PDB file of C-alpha atoms in Angstrom:
ATOM      1  CA  MET M 516      33.263 -13.084 -13.419  1.00 50.00           C
ATOM      2  CA  SER M 517      31.746 -16.482 -13.643  1.00 48.00           C
ATOM      3  CA  SER M 518      28.108 -16.758 -12.912  1.00 48.00           C
ATOM      4  CA  ARG M 519      27.047 -19.377 -10.489  1.00 49.00           C
ATOM      5  CA  ARG M 520      24.196 -21.596 -11.516  1.00 46.00           C
ATOM      6  CA  SER M 521      22.507 -23.924  -9.137  1.00 45.00           C
ATOM      7  CA  GLY M 522      23.016 -27.565 -10.113  1.00 46.00           C
ATOM      8  CA  SER M 523      19.514 -28.555  -9.180  1.00 44.00           C
ATOM      9  CA  GLY M 524      18.012 -26.072 -11.630  1.00 43.00           C
ATOM     10  CA  ALA M 525      16.139 -24.238  -8.935  1.00 43.00           C
ATOM     11  CA  SER M 526      15.563 -20.590  -9.724  1.00 56.00           C
ATOM     12  CA  ARG M 527      18.663 -19.229  -8.093  1.00 69.00           C
ATOM     13  CA  ILE M 528      19.501 -15.682  -8.978  1.00 69.00           C
ATOM     14  CA  THR M 529      22.625 -15.485 -11.088  1.00 81.00           C
ATOM     15  CA  ASP M 530      25.205 -12.743 -10.958  1.00 82.00           C
ATOM     16  CA  ASP M 531      24.591 -12.097 -14.637  1.00 86.00           C
ATOM     17  CA  GLN M 532      20.926 -11.411 -14.062  1.00 87.00           C
ATOM     18  CA  ILE M 533      21.731  -8.890 -11.419  1.00 87.00           C
ATOM     19  CA  ILE M 534      24.457  -7.241 -13.476  1.00 87.00           C
ATOM     20  CA  ASP M 535      22.017  -6.948 -16.325  1.00 89.00           C
ATOM     21  CA  LEU M 536      19.296  -5.405 -14.185  1.00 90.00           C
ATOM     22  CA  VAL M 537      21.711  -3.014 -12.550  1.00 90.00           C
ATOM     23  CA  SER M 538      22.944  -1.764 -15.895  1.00 88.00           C
ATOM     24  CA  LYS M 539      19.370  -1.338 -17.115  1.00 90.00           C
ATOM     25  CA  LEU M 540      18.662   0.699 -14.033  1.00 91.00           C
ATOM     26  CA  GLN M 541      21.757   2.750 -14.646  1.00 90.00           C
ATOM     27  CA  GLN M 542      20.421   3.767 -18.048  1.00 90.00           C
ATOM     28  CA  LEU M 543      17.437   5.339 -16.386  1.00 91.00           C
ATOM     29  CA  LEU M 544      19.370   7.477 -13.990  1.00 91.00           C
ATOM     30  CA  PRO M 545      20.137  10.961 -15.243  1.00 86.00           C
ATOM     31  CA  GLU M 546      23.332  11.140 -13.222  1.00 79.00           C
ATOM     32  CA  LEU M 547      24.875   7.950 -14.469  1.00 75.00           C
ATOM     33  CA  ARG M 548      23.380   7.559 -17.897  1.00 71.00           C
ATOM     34  CA  ASN M 549      26.194   9.303 -19.723  1.00 69.00           C
ATOM     35  CA  ARG M 550      29.065   7.502 -18.150  1.00 63.00           C
ATOM     36  CA  ARG M 551      31.327   6.020 -20.757  1.00 59.00           C
ATOM     37  CA  SER M 552      31.845   2.870 -18.811  1.00 61.00           C
ATOM     38  CA  ASN M 553      28.531   1.137 -18.863  1.00 61.00           C
ATOM     39  CA  LYS M 554      29.277  -0.404 -15.526  1.00 67.00           C
ATOM     40  CA  ALA M 555      29.140   1.869 -12.575  1.00 76.00           C
ATOM     41  CA  SER M 556      29.427  -0.086  -9.377  1.00 84.00           C
ATOM     42  CA  ALA M 557      26.236  -1.686  -8.193  1.00 85.00           C
ATOM     43  CA  SER M 558      26.262   0.176  -4.936  1.00 86.00           C
ATOM     44  CA  LYS M 559      26.672   3.473  -6.752  1.00 88.00           C
ATOM     45  CA  VAL M 560      23.754   2.665  -9.017  1.00 90.00           C
ATOM     46  CA  LEU M 561      21.584   1.747  -6.050  1.00 91.00           C
ATOM     47  CA  GLN M 562      22.551   4.875  -4.233  1.00 92.00           C
ATOM     48  CA  GLU M 563      21.770   7.042  -7.231  1.00 92.00           C
ATOM     49  CA  THR M 564      18.500   5.196  -7.676  1.00 94.00           C
ATOM     50  CA  CYS M 565      17.457   6.026  -4.138  1.00 95.00           C
ATOM     51  CA  ASN M 566      18.414   9.650  -4.633  1.00 95.00           C
ATOM     52  CA  TYR M 567      16.601   9.820  -7.928  1.00 96.00           C
ATOM     53  CA  VAL M 568      13.405   8.276  -6.576  1.00 96.00           C
ATOM     54  CA  ARG M 569      13.468  10.687  -3.664  1.00 96.00           C
ATOM     55  CA  SER M 570      13.952  13.632  -5.976  1.00 96.00           C
ATOM     56  CA  LEU M 571      11.084  12.443  -8.178  1.00 97.00           C
ATOM     57  CA  HIS M 572       8.802  12.173  -5.170  1.00 97.00           C
ATOM     58  CA  LYS M 573       9.750  15.670  -4.169  1.00 97.00           C
ATOM     59  CA  GLU M 574       9.061  16.934  -7.671  1.00 96.00           C
ATOM     60  CA  VAL M 575       5.624  15.366  -7.599  1.00 96.00           C
ATOM     61  CA  ASP M 576       4.979  17.195  -4.335  1.00 96.00           C
ATOM     62  CA  ASP M 577       6.147  20.531  -5.713  1.00 95.00           C
ATOM     63  CA  LEU M 578       4.279  20.155  -8.977  1.00 95.00           C
ATOM     64  CA  SER M 579       1.125  19.104  -7.143  1.00 94.00           C
ATOM     65  CA  ASP M 580       1.386  22.225  -5.092  1.00 92.00           C
ATOM     66  CA  ARG M 581       1.816  24.442  -8.128  1.00 92.00           C
ATOM     67  CA  LEU M 582      -0.901  22.673 -10.046  1.00 89.00           C
ATOM     68  CA  SER M 583      -3.378  23.020  -7.235  1.00 87.00           C
ATOM     69  CA  ARG M 584      -2.763  26.738  -7.044  1.00 86.00           C
ATOM     70  CA  LEU M 585      -3.105  27.097 -10.793  1.00 85.00           C
ATOM     71  CA  LEU M 586      -6.234  24.985 -10.891  1.00 79.00           C
ATOM     72  CA  SER M 587      -7.924  27.359  -8.544  1.00 74.00           C
ATOM     73  CA  THR M 588      -7.473  30.192 -10.994  1.00 74.00           C
ATOM     74  CA  ILE M 589      -9.340  28.413 -13.726  1.00 68.00           C
ATOM     75  CA  ASP M 590     -13.070  28.507 -13.849  1.00 61.00           C
ATOM     76  CA  ASP M 591     -15.251  26.513 -16.156  1.00 59.00           C
ATOM     77  CA  ASP M 592     -15.976  29.228 -18.648  1.00 61.00           C
ATOM     78  CA  SER M 593     -12.429  30.273 -19.301  1.00 66.00           C
ATOM     79  CA  PRO M 594     -10.541  29.471 -22.513  1.00 66.00           C
ATOM     80  CA  GLN M 595      -8.104  27.356 -20.506  1.00 65.00           C
ATOM     81  CA  ALA M 596     -10.901  25.098 -19.407  1.00 65.00           C
ATOM     82  CA  SER M 597     -12.082  24.573 -22.952  1.00 68.00           C
ATOM     83  CA  ILE M 598      -8.569  23.687 -24.039  1.00 69.00           C
ATOM     84  CA  ILE M 599      -8.361  21.168 -21.252  1.00 65.00           C
ATOM     85  CA  ARG M 600     -11.716  19.787 -22.252  1.00 64.00           C
ATOM     86  CA  SER M 601     -10.616  19.403 -25.831  1.00 66.00           C
ATOM     87  CA  LEU M 602      -7.485  17.630 -24.682  1.00 63.00           C
ATOM     88  CA  LEU M 603      -9.630  15.195 -22.812  1.00 58.00           C
ATOM     89  CA  ASN M 604     -11.669  14.235 -25.848  1.00 55.00           C
TER      90      ASN M 604
ATOM     91  CA  MET P  57      18.564   9.301 -28.020  1.00 53.00           C
ATOM     92  CA  SER P  58      15.829   6.816 -27.402  1.00 49.00           C
ATOM     93  CA  PRO P  59      16.844   3.208 -26.912  1.00 49.00           C
ATOM     94  CA  PRO P  60      16.414   0.970 -29.980  1.00 50.00           C
ATOM     95  CA  GLN P  61      13.988  -1.390 -28.305  1.00 48.00           C
ATOM     96  CA  GLN P  62      10.838  -0.150 -26.719  1.00 47.00           C
ATOM     97  CA  PRO P  63       8.143  -2.572 -25.686  1.00 50.00           C
ATOM     98  CA  SER P  64       4.824  -0.933 -26.321  1.00 48.00           C
ATOM     99  CA  SER P  65       3.801  -0.842 -22.708  1.00 50.00           C
ATOM    100  CA  THR P  66       6.771   1.306 -21.790  1.00 56.00           C
ATOM    101  CA  ASN P  67       7.075   3.258 -25.025  1.00 62.00           C
ATOM    102  CA  PRO P  68       7.378   6.765 -23.626  1.00 59.00           C
ATOM    103  CA  ASN P  69       5.051   8.207 -26.170  1.00 68.00           C
ATOM    104  CA  SER P  70       2.101   6.008 -25.483  1.00 87.00           C
ATOM    105  CA  LEU P  71       2.769   5.920 -21.752  1.00 90.00           C
ATOM    106  CA  LYS P  72       2.941   9.680 -21.630  1.00 90.00           C
ATOM    107  CA  ILE P  73      -0.246  10.039 -23.581  1.00 88.00           C
ATOM    108  CA  ARG P  74      -2.078   7.567 -21.414  1.00 90.00           C
ATOM    109  CA  LEU P  75      -0.798   9.192 -18.257  1.00 91.00           C
ATOM    110  CA  THR P  76      -1.823  12.605 -19.530  1.00 89.00           C
ATOM    111  CA  HIS P  77      -5.337  11.483 -20.297  1.00 88.00           C
ATOM    112  CA  ARG P  78      -5.802   9.724 -17.009  1.00 91.00           C
ATOM    113  CA  PHE P  79      -4.316  12.532 -14.966  1.00 91.00           C
ATOM    114  CA  LEU P  80      -6.377  15.187 -16.710  1.00 88.00           C
ATOM    115  CA  HIS P  81      -9.437  13.073 -16.125  1.00 88.00           C
ATOM    116  CA  ASN P  82      -8.663  12.859 -12.418  1.00 87.00           C
ATOM    117  CA  LEU P  83      -7.911  16.560 -12.203  1.00 83.00           C
ATOM    118  CA  ASN P  84     -11.150  17.351 -13.916  1.00 79.00           C
ATOM    119  CA  ASN P  85     -13.020  15.333 -11.327  1.00 80.00           C
ATOM    120  CA  LEU P  86     -11.178  17.173  -8.610  1.00 77.00           C
ATOM    121  CA  ASN P  87     -12.128  20.469 -10.133  1.00 71.00           C
ATOM    122  CA  LYS P  88     -15.776  19.582 -10.261  1.00 71.00           C
ATOM    123  CA  LYS P  89     -15.896  18.751  -6.584  1.00 68.00           C
ATOM    124  CA  ARG P  90     -14.326  21.926  -5.353  1.00 59.00           C
ATOM    125  CA  SER P  91     -15.939  24.201  -2.886  1.00 56.00           C
ATOM    126  CA  ASN P  92     -15.067  27.806  -2.192  1.00 47.00           C
ATOM    127  CA  LEU P  93     -11.382  28.254  -2.104  1.00 50.00           C
ATOM    128  CA  ASP P  94      -9.409  29.570   0.828  1.00 54.00           C
ATOM    129  CA  ASN P  95      -5.896  28.999   2.078  1.00 58.00           C
ATOM    130  CA  THR P  96      -6.559  25.872   4.075  1.00 63.00           C
ATOM    131  CA  GLN P  97      -8.271  24.326   1.090  1.00 73.00           C
ATOM    132  CA  ILE P  98      -5.218  24.852  -1.075  1.00 75.00           C
ATOM    133  CA  HIS P  99      -3.151  22.548   1.084  1.00 80.00           C
ATOM    134  CA  ARG P 100      -5.749  19.816   0.924  1.00 83.00           C
ATOM    135  CA  ARG P 101      -6.191  20.333  -2.768  1.00 84.00           C
ATOM    136  CA  SER P 102      -2.440  19.988  -3.287  1.00 90.00           C
ATOM    137  CA  HIS P 103      -2.570  16.718  -1.406  1.00 90.00           C
ATOM    138  CA  ARG P 104      -5.449  15.542  -3.585  1.00 89.00           C
ATOM    139  CA  VAL P 105      -3.587  16.464  -6.733  1.00 91.00           C
ATOM    140  CA  LYS P 106      -0.661  14.444  -5.494  1.00 93.00           C
ATOM    141  CA  LEU P 107      -2.928  11.477  -4.814  1.00 92.00           C
ATOM    142  CA  ALA P 108      -4.447  11.906  -8.262  1.00 92.00           C
ATOM    143  CA  ALA P 109      -0.954  11.770  -9.738  1.00 95.00           C
ATOM    144  CA  TYR P 110      -0.071   8.490  -8.066  1.00 95.00           C
ATOM    145  CA  ALA P 111      -3.512   7.103  -8.737  1.00 94.00           C
ATOM    146  CA  SER P 112      -3.155   7.954 -12.428  1.00 93.00           C
ATOM    147  CA  MET P 113       0.155   6.190 -12.647  1.00 95.00           C
ATOM    148  CA  ALA P 114      -1.120   3.106 -10.909  1.00 95.00           C
ATOM    149  CA  ARG P 115      -4.347   3.069 -12.902  1.00 94.00           C
ATOM    150  CA  VAL P 116      -2.601   3.282 -16.249  1.00 94.00           C
ATOM    151  CA  VAL P 117      -0.196   0.473 -15.423  1.00 94.00           C
ATOM    152  CA  GLY P 118      -2.943  -1.518 -13.761  1.00 93.00           C
ATOM    153  CA  SER P 119      -2.216  -4.770 -12.007  1.00 93.00           C
ATOM    154  CA  ARG P 120       0.747  -5.680 -14.150  1.00 94.00           C
ATOM    155  CA  ARG P 121       3.252  -4.440 -11.632  1.00 95.00           C
ATOM    156  CA  ALA P 122       3.733  -4.912  -7.908  1.00 95.00           C
ATOM    157  CA  TRP P 123       4.242  -1.209  -7.345  1.00 96.00           C
ATOM    158  CA  SER P 124       1.033  -0.259  -9.128  1.00 96.00           C
ATOM    159  CA  ARG P 125      -0.917  -2.953  -7.318  1.00 95.00           C
ATOM    160  CA  ALA P 126       0.447  -1.676  -4.011  1.00 95.00           C
ATOM    161  CA  ILE P 127      -0.618   1.883  -4.797  1.00 94.00           C
ATOM    162  CA  LEU P 128      -4.070   0.824  -5.935  1.00 93.00           C
ATOM    163  CA  TRP P 129      -4.457  -1.296  -2.831  1.00 93.00           C
ATOM    164  CA  LYS P 130      -3.414   1.579  -0.605  1.00 91.00           C
ATOM    165  CA  ILE P 131      -5.874   3.911  -2.273  1.00 88.00           C
ATOM    166  CA  ARG P 132      -8.757   1.484  -2.036  1.00 88.00           C
ATOM    167  CA  ASN P 133      -8.030   0.795   1.583  1.00 87.00           C
ATOM    168  CA  ARG P 134      -7.510   4.372   2.603  1.00 79.00           C
ATOM    169  CA  LYS P 135     -11.235   4.861   2.721  1.00 67.00           C
ATOM    170  CA  VAL P 136     -11.687   1.718   4.749  1.00 66.00           C
ATOM    171  CA  PHE P 137      -8.928   2.786   7.070  1.00 61.00           C
ATOM    172  CA  THR P 138     -10.350   6.161   7.849  1.00 60.00           C
ATOM    173  CA  ARG P 139     -13.735   4.611   8.487  1.00 58.00           C
ATOM    174  CA  ASN P 140     -12.968   1.423  10.376  1.00 58.00           C
ATOM    175  CA  LYS P 141      -9.319   1.349  11.431  1.00 52.00           C
ATOM    176  CA  ARG P 142      -9.344  -2.368  10.843  1.00 48.00           C
ATOM    177  CA  VAL P 143      -6.674  -2.448   8.141  1.00 47.00           C
ATOM    178  CA  ASP P 144      -3.901  -3.212  10.640  1.00 51.00           C
ATOM    179  CA  HIS P 145      -4.894  -6.830  10.363  1.00 50.00           C
ATOM    180  CA  LYS P 146      -3.632  -7.047   6.811  1.00 52.00           C
ATOM    181  CA  THR P 147      -0.677  -4.695   6.993  1.00 51.00           C
ATOM    182  CA  THR P 148       0.888  -6.183  10.106  1.00 50.00           C
ATOM    183  CA  HIS P 149       0.842  -9.615   8.525  1.00 52.00           C
ATOM    184  CA  HIS P 150       2.629  -8.122   5.557  1.00 53.00           C
ATOM    185  CA  HIS P 151       5.263  -6.465   7.698  1.00 53.00           C
ATOM    186  CA  HIS P 152       5.696  -9.531   9.858  1.00 51.00           C
ATOM    187  CA  LEU P 153       6.362 -11.575   6.752  1.00 51.00           C
ATOM    188  CA  ALA P 154       8.884  -9.048   5.495  1.00 49.00           C
ATOM    189  CA  ARG P 155      10.685  -8.976   8.806  1.00 51.00           C
ATOM    190  CA  SER P 156      10.913 -12.728   9.119  1.00 48.00           C
ATOM    191  CA  ILE P 157      12.361 -13.039   5.628  1.00 48.00           C
ATOM    192  CA  LYS P 158      14.875 -10.390   6.489  1.00 47.00           C
ATOM    193  CA  ARG P 159      15.912 -12.187   9.651  1.00 47.00           C
ATOM    194  CA  ARG P 160      16.467 -15.431   7.809  1.00 46.00           C
ATOM    195  CA  THR P 161      18.769 -13.931   5.242  1.00 44.00           C
ATOM    196  CA  THR P 162      20.860 -11.332   7.048  1.00 44.00           C
ATOM    197  CA  ASN P 163      23.746 -13.834   7.397  1.00 43.00           C
ATOM    198  CA  HIS P 164      24.451 -13.459   3.701  1.00 44.00           C
ATOM    199  CA  SER P 165      24.697  -9.730   3.748  1.00 43.00           C
ATOM    200  CA  ASN P 166      27.756  -9.420   5.938  1.00 40.00           C
ATOM    201  CA  HIS P 167      30.064 -10.536   3.193  1.00 41.00           C
ATOM    202  CA  LYS P 168      31.196  -7.428   1.363  1.00 39.00           C
ATOM    203  CA  ARG P 169      30.417  -7.750  -2.297  1.00 43.00           C
ATOM    204  CA  GLU P 170      30.527  -5.589  -5.332  1.00 51.00           C
ATOM    205  CA  TYR P 171      27.225  -6.952  -6.496  1.00 56.00           C
ATOM    206  CA  VAL P 172      23.779  -6.645  -5.135  1.00 63.00           C
ATOM    207  CA  ASP P 173      23.011  -9.197  -2.488  1.00 70.00           C
ATOM    208  CA  PRO P 174      20.658 -11.646  -4.254  1.00 68.00           C
ATOM    209  CA  ASN P 175      18.289 -11.534  -1.356  1.00 69.00           C
ATOM    210  CA  GLY P 176      18.415  -7.798  -1.555  1.00 64.00           C
ATOM    211  CA  ASN P 177      18.559  -7.120   2.149  1.00 68.00           C
ATOM    212  CA  SER P 178      21.728  -5.163   2.642  1.00 77.00           C
ATOM    213  CA  GLY P 179      22.609  -1.504   2.470  1.00 81.00           C
ATOM    214  CA  GLN P 180      20.933   0.466  -0.241  1.00 85.00           C
ATOM    215  CA  GLU P 181      18.391  -2.216  -1.098  1.00 88.00           C
ATOM    216  CA  VAL P 182      16.756  -1.652   2.235  1.00 90.00           C
ATOM    217  CA  LYS P 183      16.414   2.050   1.516  1.00 91.00           C
ATOM    218  CA  LEU P 184      15.081   1.295  -1.920  1.00 92.00           C
ATOM    219  CA  ARG P 185      12.420  -0.973  -0.505  1.00 93.00           C
ATOM    220  CA  LYS P 186      11.090   1.919   1.508  1.00 93.00           C
ATOM    221  CA  LEU P 187      10.909   4.172  -1.521  1.00 95.00           C
ATOM    222  CA  VAL P 188       9.309   1.892  -4.068  1.00 95.00           C
ATOM    223  CA  PRO P 189       5.837   0.636  -3.213  1.00 94.00           C
ATOM    224  CA  GLY P 190       5.067  -3.048  -3.220  1.00 93.00           C
ATOM    225  CA  VAL P 191       8.607  -4.439  -3.109  1.00 92.00           C
ATOM    226  CA  GLU P 192       8.993  -5.264   0.553  1.00 91.00           C
ATOM    227  CA  THR P 193       9.281  -8.998   0.116  1.00 90.00           C
ATOM    228  CA  MET P 194      10.837  -9.286  -3.315  1.00 90.00           C
ATOM    229  CA  ASP P 195      14.223 -10.736  -4.046  1.00 89.00           C
ATOM    230  CA  ALA P 196      16.925  -8.553  -5.570  1.00 89.00           C
ATOM    231  CA  CYS P 197      15.920  -9.222  -9.181  1.00 90.00           C
ATOM    232  CA  GLY P 198      12.308  -8.357  -8.567  1.00 92.00           C
ATOM    233  CA  LEU P 199      13.323  -5.285  -6.644  1.00 93.00           C
ATOM    234  CA  LEU P 200      15.553  -3.969  -9.429  1.00 93.00           C
ATOM    235  CA  ASP P 201      13.034  -4.761 -12.115  1.00 94.00           C
ATOM    236  CA  GLU P 202      10.157  -3.089 -10.283  1.00 95.00           C
ATOM    237  CA  THR P 203      12.308  -0.084  -9.473  1.00 95.00           C
ATOM    238  CA  ALA P 204      13.212   0.388 -13.116  1.00 96.00           C
ATOM    239  CA  ASP P 205       9.568   0.340 -14.143  1.00 96.00           C
ATOM    240  CA  TYR P 206       8.550   2.573 -11.267  1.00 97.00           C
ATOM    241  CA  ILE P 207      11.194   5.120 -12.211  1.00 96.00           C
ATOM    242  CA  LYS P 208      10.120   5.123 -15.841  1.00 95.00           C
ATOM    243  CA  CYS P 209       6.500   5.769 -14.944  1.00 95.00           C
ATOM    244  CA  LEU P 210       7.255   8.246 -12.208  1.00 96.00           C
ATOM    245  CA  ALA P 211       9.543  10.257 -14.482  1.00 96.00           C
ATOM    246  CA  THR P 212       6.877  10.299 -17.185  1.00 95.00           C
ATOM    247  CA  GLN P 213       4.234  11.375 -14.695  1.00 96.00           C
ATOM    248  CA  VAL P 214       6.495  14.226 -13.587  1.00 96.00           C
ATOM    249  CA  GLU P 215       6.896  15.237 -17.205  1.00 95.00           C
ATOM    250  CA  VAL P 216       3.129  15.247 -17.691  1.00 94.00           C
ATOM    251  CA  MET P 217       2.687  17.411 -14.618  1.00 95.00           C
ATOM    252  CA  ARG P 218       5.377  19.829 -15.739  1.00 95.00           C
ATOM    253  CA  ASN P 219       3.689  20.183 -19.095  1.00 92.00           C
ATOM    254  CA  LEU P 220       0.395  20.885 -17.424  1.00 90.00           C
ATOM    255  CA  VAL P 221       1.900  23.487 -15.147  1.00 91.00           C
ATOM    256  CA  ASP P 222       3.409  25.184 -18.180  1.00 90.00           C
ATOM    257  CA  LEU P 223       0.100  24.993 -19.997  1.00 85.00           C
ATOM    258  CA  TYR P 224      -1.913  26.403 -17.115  1.00 83.00           C
ATOM    259  CA  SER P 225       0.513  29.157 -16.326  1.00 83.00           C
ATOM    260  CA  THR P 226       1.221  30.489 -19.790  1.00 76.00           C
ATOM    261  CA  ILE P 227      -2.291  30.691 -21.130  1.00 64.00           C
TER     262      ILE P 227
END
């Protein structure tokens, strides 16, 4: 596929740039990372990206919930707290 | 297998470490402020932990990225919003701008293409813009680039949180 470049030199987005970014994105997606062809279709990559971001948001919610419950079981004098403190320093 | 090239700002090791430090710091502050715990408090606390997570991410990345700037802006203005309800002034301008750009470029998105629409206003891009903070008015390249960075940081933050949950629950 030929990439189109604007004759005037204005910063027009080229197909190559987008292909490159899409494939970089693909490498980050757990679903598509192991595909042998390094070019899944752009729309598939975008779709997976949306799904992945949504699932990450959900994970943050779940983990926040669990963390908040666990936090409440720790008081300042416990060994856990001192471990956390040492991690912070 | 880690990729051969890793710029230091997105090297997973240093990012993870920085995220861990910042998140623990925020959690520690949360812990100090806590009052007596009952069931209603847990829900609010969970919300605060979530905010701390996003705040950590945005803080560590700083103003280098549109998504982190957007999060930091939202956090700073949350307090203003709950006090004054005057923020609409700024956000409606933002949305108006986004909508007018969209209107101008929808002609190009009818043509069915394999590639991402360079203006990034068709199909999945629209959904993506709602998921990633700060990308409402970016072109397709910016959108993809920001999304990649956002995903990297978000995934690392999730990893940090998982590690902490394991730590807290097995001790």
